[in-house]
Coordinates of C-alpha atoms (C1' of nucleotides) in Angstrom, one line a residue:
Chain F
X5 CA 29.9 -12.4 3.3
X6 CA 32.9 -15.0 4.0
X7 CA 35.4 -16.2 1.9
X8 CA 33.8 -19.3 0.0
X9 CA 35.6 -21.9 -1.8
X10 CA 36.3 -23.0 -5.9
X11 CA 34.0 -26.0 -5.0
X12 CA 31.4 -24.4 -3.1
X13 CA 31.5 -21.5 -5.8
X14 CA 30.7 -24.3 -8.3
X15 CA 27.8 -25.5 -6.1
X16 CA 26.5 -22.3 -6.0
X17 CA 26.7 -21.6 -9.7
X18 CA 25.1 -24.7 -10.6
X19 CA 22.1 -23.9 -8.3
X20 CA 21.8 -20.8 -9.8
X21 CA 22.1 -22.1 -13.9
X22 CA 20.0 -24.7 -12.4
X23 CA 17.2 -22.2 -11.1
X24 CA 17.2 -20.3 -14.6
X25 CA 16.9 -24.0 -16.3
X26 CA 14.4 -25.4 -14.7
X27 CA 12.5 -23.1 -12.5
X28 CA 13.1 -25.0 -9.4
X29 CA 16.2 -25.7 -7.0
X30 CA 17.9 -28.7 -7.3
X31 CA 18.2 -32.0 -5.5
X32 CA 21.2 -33.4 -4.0
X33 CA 21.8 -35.8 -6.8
X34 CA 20.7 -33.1 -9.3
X35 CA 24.0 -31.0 -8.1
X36 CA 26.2 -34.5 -8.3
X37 CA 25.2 -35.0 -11.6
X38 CA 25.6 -31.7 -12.8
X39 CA 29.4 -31.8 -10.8
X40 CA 30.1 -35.1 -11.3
X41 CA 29.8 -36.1 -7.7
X42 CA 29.5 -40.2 -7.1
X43 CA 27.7 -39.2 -3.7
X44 CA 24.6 -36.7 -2.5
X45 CA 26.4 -36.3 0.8
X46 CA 29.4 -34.7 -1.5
X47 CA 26.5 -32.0 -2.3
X48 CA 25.3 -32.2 1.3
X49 CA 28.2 -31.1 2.6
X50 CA 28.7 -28.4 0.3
X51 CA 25.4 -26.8 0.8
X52 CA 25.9 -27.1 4.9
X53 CA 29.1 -25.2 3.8
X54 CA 27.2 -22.5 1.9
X55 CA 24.6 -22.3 4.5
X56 CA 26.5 -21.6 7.1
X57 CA 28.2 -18.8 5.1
X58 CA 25.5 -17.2 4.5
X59 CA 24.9 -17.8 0.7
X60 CA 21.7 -20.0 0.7
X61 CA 18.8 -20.8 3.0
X62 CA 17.8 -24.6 3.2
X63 CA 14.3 -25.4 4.2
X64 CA 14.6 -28.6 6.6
X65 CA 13.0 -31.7 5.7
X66 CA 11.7 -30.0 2.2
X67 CA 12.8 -31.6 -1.4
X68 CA 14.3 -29.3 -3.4
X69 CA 14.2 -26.8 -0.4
X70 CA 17.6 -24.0 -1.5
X71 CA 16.9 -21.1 -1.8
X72 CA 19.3 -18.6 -2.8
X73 CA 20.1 -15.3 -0.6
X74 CA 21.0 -12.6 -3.0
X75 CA 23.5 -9.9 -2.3
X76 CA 22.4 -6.4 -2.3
X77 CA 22.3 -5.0 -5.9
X78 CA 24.9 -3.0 -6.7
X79 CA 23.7 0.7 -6.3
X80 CA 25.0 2.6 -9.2
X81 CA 24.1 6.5 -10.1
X82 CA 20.7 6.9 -9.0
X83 CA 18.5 9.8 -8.4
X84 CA 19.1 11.8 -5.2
X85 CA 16.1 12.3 -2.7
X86 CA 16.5 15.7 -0.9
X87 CA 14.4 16.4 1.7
X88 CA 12.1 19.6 1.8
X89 CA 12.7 21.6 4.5
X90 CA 10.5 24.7 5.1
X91 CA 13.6 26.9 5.1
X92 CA 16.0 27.1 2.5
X93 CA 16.7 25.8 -1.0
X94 CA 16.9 22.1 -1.9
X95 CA 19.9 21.9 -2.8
X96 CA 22.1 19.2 -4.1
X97 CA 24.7 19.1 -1.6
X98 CA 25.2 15.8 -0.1
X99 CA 24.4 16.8 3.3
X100 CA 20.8 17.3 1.8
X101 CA 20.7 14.0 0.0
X102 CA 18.7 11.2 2.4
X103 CA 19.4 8.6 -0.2
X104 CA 19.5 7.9 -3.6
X105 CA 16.5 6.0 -5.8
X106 CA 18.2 3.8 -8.7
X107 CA 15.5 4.5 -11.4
X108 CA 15.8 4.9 -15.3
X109 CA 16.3 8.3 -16.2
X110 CA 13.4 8.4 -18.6
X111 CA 10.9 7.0 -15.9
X112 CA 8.5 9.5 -15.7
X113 CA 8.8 10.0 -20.1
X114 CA 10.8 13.2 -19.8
X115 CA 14.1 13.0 -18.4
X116 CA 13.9 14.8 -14.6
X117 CA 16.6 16.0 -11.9
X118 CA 16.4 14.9 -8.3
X119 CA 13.2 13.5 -5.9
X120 CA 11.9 15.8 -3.4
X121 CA 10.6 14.4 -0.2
X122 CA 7.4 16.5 0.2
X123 CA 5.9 17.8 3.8
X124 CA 2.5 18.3 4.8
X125 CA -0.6 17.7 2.9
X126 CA -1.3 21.2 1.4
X127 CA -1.5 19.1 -2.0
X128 CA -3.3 16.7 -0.9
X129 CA -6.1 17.1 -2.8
X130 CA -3.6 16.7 -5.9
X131 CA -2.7 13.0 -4.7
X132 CA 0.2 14.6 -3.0
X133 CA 0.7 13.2 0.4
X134 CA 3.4 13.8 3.3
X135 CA 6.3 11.7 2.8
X136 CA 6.2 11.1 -1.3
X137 CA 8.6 11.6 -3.6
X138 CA 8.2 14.1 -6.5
X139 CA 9.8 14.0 -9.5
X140 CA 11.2 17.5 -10.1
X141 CA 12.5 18.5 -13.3
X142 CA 14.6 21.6 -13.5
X143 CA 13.1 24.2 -15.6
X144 CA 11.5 27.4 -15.9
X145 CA 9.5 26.1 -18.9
X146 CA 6.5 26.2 -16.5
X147 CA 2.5 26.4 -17.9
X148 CA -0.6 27.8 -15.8
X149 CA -1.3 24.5 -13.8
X150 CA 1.9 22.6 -13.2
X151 CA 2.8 21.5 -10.1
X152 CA 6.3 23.5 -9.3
X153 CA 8.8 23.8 -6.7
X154 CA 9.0 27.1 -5.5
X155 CA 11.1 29.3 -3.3
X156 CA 9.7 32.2 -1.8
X157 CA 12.1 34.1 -0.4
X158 CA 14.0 31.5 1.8
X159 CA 11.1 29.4 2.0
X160 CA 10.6 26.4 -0.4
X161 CA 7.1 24.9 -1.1
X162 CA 5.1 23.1 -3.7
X163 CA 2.3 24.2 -5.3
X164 CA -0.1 24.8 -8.6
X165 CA 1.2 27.4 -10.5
X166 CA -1.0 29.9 -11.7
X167 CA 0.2 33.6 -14.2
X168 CA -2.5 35.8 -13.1
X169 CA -0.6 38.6 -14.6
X170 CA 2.6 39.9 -15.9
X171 CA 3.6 40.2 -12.6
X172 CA 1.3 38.5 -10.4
X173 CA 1.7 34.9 -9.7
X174 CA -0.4 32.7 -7.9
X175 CA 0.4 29.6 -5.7
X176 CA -2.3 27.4 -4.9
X177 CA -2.4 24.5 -2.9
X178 CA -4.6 21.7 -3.6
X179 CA -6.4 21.3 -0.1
X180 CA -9.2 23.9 1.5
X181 CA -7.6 24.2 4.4
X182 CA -4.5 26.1 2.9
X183 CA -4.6 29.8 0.7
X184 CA -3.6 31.0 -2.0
X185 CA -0.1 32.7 -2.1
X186 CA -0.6 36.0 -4.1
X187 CA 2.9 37.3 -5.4
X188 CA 3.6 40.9 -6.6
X189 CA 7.2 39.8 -8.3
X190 CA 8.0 43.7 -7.8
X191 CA 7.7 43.4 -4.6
X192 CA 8.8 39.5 -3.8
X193 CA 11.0 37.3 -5.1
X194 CA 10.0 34.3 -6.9
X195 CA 12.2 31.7 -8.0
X196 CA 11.2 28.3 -9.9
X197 CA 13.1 25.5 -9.0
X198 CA 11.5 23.2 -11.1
X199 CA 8.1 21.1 -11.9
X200 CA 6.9 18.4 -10.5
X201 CA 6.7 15.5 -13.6
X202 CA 5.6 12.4 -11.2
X203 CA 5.7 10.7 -8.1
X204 CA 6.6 7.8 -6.1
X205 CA 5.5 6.4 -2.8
X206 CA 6.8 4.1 -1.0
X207 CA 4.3 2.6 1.8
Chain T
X8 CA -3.3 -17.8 -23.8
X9 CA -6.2 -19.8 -23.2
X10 CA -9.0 -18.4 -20.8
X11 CA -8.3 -18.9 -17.0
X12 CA -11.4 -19.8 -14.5
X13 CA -11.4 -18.0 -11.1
X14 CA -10.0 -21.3 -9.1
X15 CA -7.0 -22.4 -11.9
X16 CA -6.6 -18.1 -11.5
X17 CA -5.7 -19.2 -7.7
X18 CA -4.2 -21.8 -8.0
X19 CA -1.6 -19.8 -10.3
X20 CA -0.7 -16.8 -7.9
X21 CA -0.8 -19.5 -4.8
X22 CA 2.5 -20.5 -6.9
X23 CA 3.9 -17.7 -7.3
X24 CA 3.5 -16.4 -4.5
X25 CA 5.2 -19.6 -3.0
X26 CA 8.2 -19.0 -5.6
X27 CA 8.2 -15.6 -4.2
X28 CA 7.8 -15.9 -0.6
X29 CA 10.8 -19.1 -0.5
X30 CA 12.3 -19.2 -3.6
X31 CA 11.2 -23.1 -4.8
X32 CA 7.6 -24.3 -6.0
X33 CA 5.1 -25.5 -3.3
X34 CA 4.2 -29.3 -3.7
X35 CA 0.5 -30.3 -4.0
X36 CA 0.3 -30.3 -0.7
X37 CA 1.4 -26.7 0.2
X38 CA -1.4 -25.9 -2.8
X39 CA -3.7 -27.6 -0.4
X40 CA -3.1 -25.7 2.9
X41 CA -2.5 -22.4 1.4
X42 CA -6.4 -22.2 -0.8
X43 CA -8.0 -24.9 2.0
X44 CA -8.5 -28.1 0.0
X45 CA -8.2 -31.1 1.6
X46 CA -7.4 -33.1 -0.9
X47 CA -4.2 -33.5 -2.9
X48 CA -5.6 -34.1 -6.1
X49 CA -8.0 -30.8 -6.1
X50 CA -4.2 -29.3 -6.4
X51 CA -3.6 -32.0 -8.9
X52 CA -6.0 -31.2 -11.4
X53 CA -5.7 -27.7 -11.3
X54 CA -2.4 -28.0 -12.2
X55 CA -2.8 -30.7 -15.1
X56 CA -5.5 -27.7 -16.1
X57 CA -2.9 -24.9 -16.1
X58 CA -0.4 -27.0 -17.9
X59 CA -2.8 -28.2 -20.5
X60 CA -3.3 -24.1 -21.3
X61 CA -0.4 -23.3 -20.9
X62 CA 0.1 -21.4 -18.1
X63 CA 2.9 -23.8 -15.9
X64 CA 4.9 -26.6 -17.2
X65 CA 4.9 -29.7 -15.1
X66 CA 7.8 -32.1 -15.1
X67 CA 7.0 -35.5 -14.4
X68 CA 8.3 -37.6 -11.6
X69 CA 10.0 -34.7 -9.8
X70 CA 9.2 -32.9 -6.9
X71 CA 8.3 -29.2 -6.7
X72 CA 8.6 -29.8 -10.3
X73 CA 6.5 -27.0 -11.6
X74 CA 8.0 -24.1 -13.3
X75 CA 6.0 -20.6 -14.6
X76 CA 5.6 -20.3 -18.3
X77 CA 5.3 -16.8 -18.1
X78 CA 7.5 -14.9 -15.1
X79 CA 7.0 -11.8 -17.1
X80 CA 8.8 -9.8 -14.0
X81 CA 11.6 -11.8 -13.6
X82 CA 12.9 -9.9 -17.3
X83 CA 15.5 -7.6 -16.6
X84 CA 13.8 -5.7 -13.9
X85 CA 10.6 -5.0 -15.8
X86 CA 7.9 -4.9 -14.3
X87 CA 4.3 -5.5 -16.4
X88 CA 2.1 -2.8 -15.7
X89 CA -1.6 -4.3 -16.1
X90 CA -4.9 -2.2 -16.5
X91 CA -7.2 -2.6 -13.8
X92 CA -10.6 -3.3 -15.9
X93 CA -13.8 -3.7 -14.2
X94 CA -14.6 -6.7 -14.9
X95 CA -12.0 -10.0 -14.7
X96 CA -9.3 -10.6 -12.8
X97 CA -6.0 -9.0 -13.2
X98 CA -3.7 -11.8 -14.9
X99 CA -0.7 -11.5 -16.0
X100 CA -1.7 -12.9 -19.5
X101 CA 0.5 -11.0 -22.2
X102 CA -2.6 -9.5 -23.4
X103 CA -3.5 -7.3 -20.3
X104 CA -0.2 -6.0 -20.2
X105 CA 0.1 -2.3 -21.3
X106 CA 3.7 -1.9 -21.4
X107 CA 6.7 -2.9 -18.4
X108 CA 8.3 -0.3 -16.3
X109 CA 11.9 -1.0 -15.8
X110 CA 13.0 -0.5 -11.9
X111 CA 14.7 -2.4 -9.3
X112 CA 12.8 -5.0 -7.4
X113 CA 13.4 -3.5 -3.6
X114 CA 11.9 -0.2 -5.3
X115 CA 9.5 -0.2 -2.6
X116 CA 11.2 -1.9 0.3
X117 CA 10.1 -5.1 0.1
X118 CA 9.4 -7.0 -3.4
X119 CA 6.2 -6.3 -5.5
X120 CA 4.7 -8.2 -8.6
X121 CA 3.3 -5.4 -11.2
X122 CA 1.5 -2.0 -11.5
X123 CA -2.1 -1.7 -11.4
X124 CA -3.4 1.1 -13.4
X125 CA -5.8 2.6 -11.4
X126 CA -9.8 3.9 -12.7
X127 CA -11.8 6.2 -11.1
X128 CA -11.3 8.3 -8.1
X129 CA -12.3 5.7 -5.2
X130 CA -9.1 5.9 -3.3
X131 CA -8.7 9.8 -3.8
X132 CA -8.1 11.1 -0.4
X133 CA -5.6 8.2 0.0
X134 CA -3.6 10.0 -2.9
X135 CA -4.8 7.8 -5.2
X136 CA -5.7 9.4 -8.9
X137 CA -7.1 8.6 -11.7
X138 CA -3.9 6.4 -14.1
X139 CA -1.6 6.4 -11.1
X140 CA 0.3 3.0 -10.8
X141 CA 0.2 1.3 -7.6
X142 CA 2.5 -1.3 -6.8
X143 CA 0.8 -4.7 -6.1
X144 CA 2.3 -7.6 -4.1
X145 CA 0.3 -10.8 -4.3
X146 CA 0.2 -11.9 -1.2
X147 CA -2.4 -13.2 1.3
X148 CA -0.8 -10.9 4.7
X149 CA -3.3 -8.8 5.0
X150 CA -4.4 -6.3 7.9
X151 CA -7.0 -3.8 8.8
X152 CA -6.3 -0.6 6.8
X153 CA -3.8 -2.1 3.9
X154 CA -4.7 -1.2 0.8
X155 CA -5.7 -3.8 -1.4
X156 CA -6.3 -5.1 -4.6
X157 CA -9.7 -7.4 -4.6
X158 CA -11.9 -9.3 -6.4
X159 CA -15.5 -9.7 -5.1
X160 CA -17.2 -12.0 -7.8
X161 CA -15.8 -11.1 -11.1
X162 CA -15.1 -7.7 -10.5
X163 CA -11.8 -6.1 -9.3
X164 CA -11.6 -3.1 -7.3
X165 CA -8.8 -1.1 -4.9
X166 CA -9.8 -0.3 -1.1
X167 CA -9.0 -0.1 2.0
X168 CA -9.1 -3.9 3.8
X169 CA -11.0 -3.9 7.1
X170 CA -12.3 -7.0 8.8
X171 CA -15.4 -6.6 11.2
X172 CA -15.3 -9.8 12.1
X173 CA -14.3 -13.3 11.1
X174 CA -16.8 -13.3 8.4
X175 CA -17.3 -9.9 7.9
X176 CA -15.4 -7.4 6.0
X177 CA -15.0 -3.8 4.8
X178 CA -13.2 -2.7 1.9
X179 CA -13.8 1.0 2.4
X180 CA -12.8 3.9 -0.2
X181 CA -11.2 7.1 0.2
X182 CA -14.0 9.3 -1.0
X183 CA -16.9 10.5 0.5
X184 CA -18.4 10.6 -2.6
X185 CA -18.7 6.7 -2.4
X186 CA -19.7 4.3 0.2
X187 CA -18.4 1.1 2.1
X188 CA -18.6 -2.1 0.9
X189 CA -19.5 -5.1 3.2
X190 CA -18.8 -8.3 2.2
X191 CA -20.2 -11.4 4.3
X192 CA -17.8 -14.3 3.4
X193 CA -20.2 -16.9 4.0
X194 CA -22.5 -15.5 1.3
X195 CA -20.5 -13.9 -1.3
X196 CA -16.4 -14.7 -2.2
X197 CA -14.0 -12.3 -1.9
X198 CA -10.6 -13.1 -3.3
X199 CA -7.3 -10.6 -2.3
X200 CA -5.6 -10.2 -5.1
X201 CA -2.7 -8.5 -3.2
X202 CA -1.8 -5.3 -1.5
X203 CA -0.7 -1.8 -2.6
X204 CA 2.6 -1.6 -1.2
X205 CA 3.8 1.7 -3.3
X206 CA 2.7 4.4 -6.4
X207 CA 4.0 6.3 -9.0
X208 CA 2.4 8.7 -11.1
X209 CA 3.7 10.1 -14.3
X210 CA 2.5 13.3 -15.2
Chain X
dT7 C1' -28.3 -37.7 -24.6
dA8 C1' -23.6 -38.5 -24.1
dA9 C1' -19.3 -36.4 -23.5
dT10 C1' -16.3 -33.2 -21.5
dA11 C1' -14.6 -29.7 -18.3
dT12 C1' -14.7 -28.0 -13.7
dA13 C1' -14.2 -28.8 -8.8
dC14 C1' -13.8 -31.3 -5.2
dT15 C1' -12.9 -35.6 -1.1
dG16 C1' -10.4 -39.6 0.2
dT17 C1' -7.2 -43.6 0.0
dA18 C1' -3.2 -45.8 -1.5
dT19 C1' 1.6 -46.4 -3.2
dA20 C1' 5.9 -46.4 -5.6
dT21 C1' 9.6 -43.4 -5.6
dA22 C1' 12.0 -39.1 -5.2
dC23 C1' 14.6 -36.9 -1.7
dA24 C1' 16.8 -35.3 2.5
dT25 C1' 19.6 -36.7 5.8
dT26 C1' 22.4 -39.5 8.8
dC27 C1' 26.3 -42.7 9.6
dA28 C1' 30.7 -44.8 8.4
dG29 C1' 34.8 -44.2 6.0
dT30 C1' 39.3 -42.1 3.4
dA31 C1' 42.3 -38.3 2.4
dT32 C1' 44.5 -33.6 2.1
dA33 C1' 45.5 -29.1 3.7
dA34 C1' 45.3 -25.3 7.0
dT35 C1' 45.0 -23.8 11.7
dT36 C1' 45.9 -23.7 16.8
Chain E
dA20 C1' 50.3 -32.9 17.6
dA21 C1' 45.5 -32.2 17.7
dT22 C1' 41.8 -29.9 15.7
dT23 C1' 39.1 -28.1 12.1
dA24 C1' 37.7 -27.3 7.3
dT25 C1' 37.6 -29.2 2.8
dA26 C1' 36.5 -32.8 -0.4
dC27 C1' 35.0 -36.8 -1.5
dT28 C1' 32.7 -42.4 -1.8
dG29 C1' 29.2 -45.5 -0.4
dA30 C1' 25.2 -47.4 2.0
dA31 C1' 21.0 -47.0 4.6
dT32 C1' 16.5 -45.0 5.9
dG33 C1' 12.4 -42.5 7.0
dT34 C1' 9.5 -39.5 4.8
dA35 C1' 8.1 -36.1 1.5
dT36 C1' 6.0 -36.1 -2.8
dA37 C1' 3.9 -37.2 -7.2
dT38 C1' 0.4 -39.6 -9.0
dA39 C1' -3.0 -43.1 -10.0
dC40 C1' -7.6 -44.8 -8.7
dA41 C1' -12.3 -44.4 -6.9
dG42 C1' -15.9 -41.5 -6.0
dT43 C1' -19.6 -37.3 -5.9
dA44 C1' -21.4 -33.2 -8.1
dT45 C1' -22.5 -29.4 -11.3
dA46 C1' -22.2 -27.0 -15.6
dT47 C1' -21.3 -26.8 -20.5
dT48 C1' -20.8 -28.6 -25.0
dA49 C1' -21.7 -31.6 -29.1

DNA sequence: TAATATACTGTATATACATTCAGTATAATT
DNA sequence: AATTATACTGAATGTATATACAGTATATTA
């Protein structure tokens, strides 16, 4: 965005206060009024200016026809989006992070940790498609029936989770064309990333 | 808020939508081309209609002059989620709104107007569940396999958009369990409320 | 039965508005 | 020294726009 000038800055302004007022953009003379300008080319001239810089659109030949072109919100600390490789942990190292979602931290009613991108559609039947975003809070507070991250091994993956006994653990997806993953935790080991407490996705 | 009918309904989001697509009010005329009347004053007393409940405030003598009494998601980010009922359109009359999610506008890419809380399991195999939000956009761009929000007669319903032919169209679900709609323009109105453009689910 | 609200078409018109042209003047570039 | 951007006044003009008026028609309310 260029420089821009004390005048055109108070042009701007007074379309914006003017917006908030009244709803609508304002007309040439609206803008001399409001600045004390004797003339609507004194206004004219000033919104070629800004148009030209890049801070409004005006619609030719249409009364009242500004329209203002925002800058891009500032990003502050959002939540990160980590992709979900087969292999490997999701980790929080920035070479992992695709981007990051600015979102309240109580979105989903309990606070949560990071987004994971999910692959394929072995929860599909859960209203889990390729590509969302889960919410995934860090715990090992997990219940018969949550939806965790889990790692396998080296392998990450998403699931229902499911105590069948001390020891053995069940991971079921939540499509027919996938099996259950039966785990002996003598034999394998199981680690809980998290849960999944909700979802976004972005179409 | 004073009850709404179908066409002052219309004539309502046609604004906004205008507001949203360019960023000033559409004239009477714009009203006009956008819903197909050919007269300026159908516009004109829809609007007198809509300020009389209301709904718009219109000021006198000015062009574009009409501003929205109620631009619940212009408020700090909040956005008004609004329960999808069976019957009725989805206004956004304070009354229908459950509560307002607080998020940036570009959550989804491009700007949205409120969450729908969905009923029923119609769109499941799209990933759509039972009290998941989607995010709406009003707007009139549809195409073949967007997912949209629309009202056939009085009652409001989320499918896939498919058009046969000029006159004929399919809103089709997501679940085998139910069955295709076809809708024949010419005998029975369909109104698109907007499109789903984005979901989140909190668990 | 009369009155009122809804839902339109169609014509007409005063004015609100964008926009151009003609100037004046100062400061910053090239 | 010439050009360009800024910062205005003032007048003129075509048209974009609001809005009134005249109809037609149906449904609802008092």
């Amino acid at each position: 965005m260029k420089e821009i000038t004390i005048q055109q800055n108070k042009v701007l302004d007074c379309i914006q206060e003017y917006i908030n007022k009244t709803g609508f953009p304002p007309t040439r003379a609206n803008i001399c009024k409001e600045l004390g300008f004797k003339s609507p080319n004194s206004a004219e001239t000033h919104l070629r200016a800004l148009e030209k810089k890049g801070f409004i659109n005006i619609e030719s030949g249409t009364s009242r026809g500004i329209s203002l072109v925002n800058p891009v919100e500032i990003e502050e600390n959002g939540f990160p989006i980590i992709g979900l490789v087969a292999a490997g942990s999701p980790t929080l190292a920035s070479e992992n992070i695709e981007k990051t979602v600015n979102c309240p931290p109580t979105f989903f009613g309990s606070g949560f940790d990071y987004f994971l991108r999910v692959k394929g559609l072995s929860m599909k039947d859960a209203g889990i498609m390729e590509d969302d975003l889960i919410a995934v809070k860090k715990t090992q507070d997990i219940r018969n029936g949550d939806i965790v991250v889990a790692r396998i091994e080296d392998e990450v993956t998403v699931k229902y989770f499911e105590r069948k006994s001390p020891s053995i653990i069940h991971l079921q997806p939540a499509n027919n064309d996938f099996s259950d993953i039966e785990i002996n935790l003598e034999e394998t080991e199981l680690y809980i990333e998290g849960k999944s407490i909700g979802l976004i996705r972005e179409n």
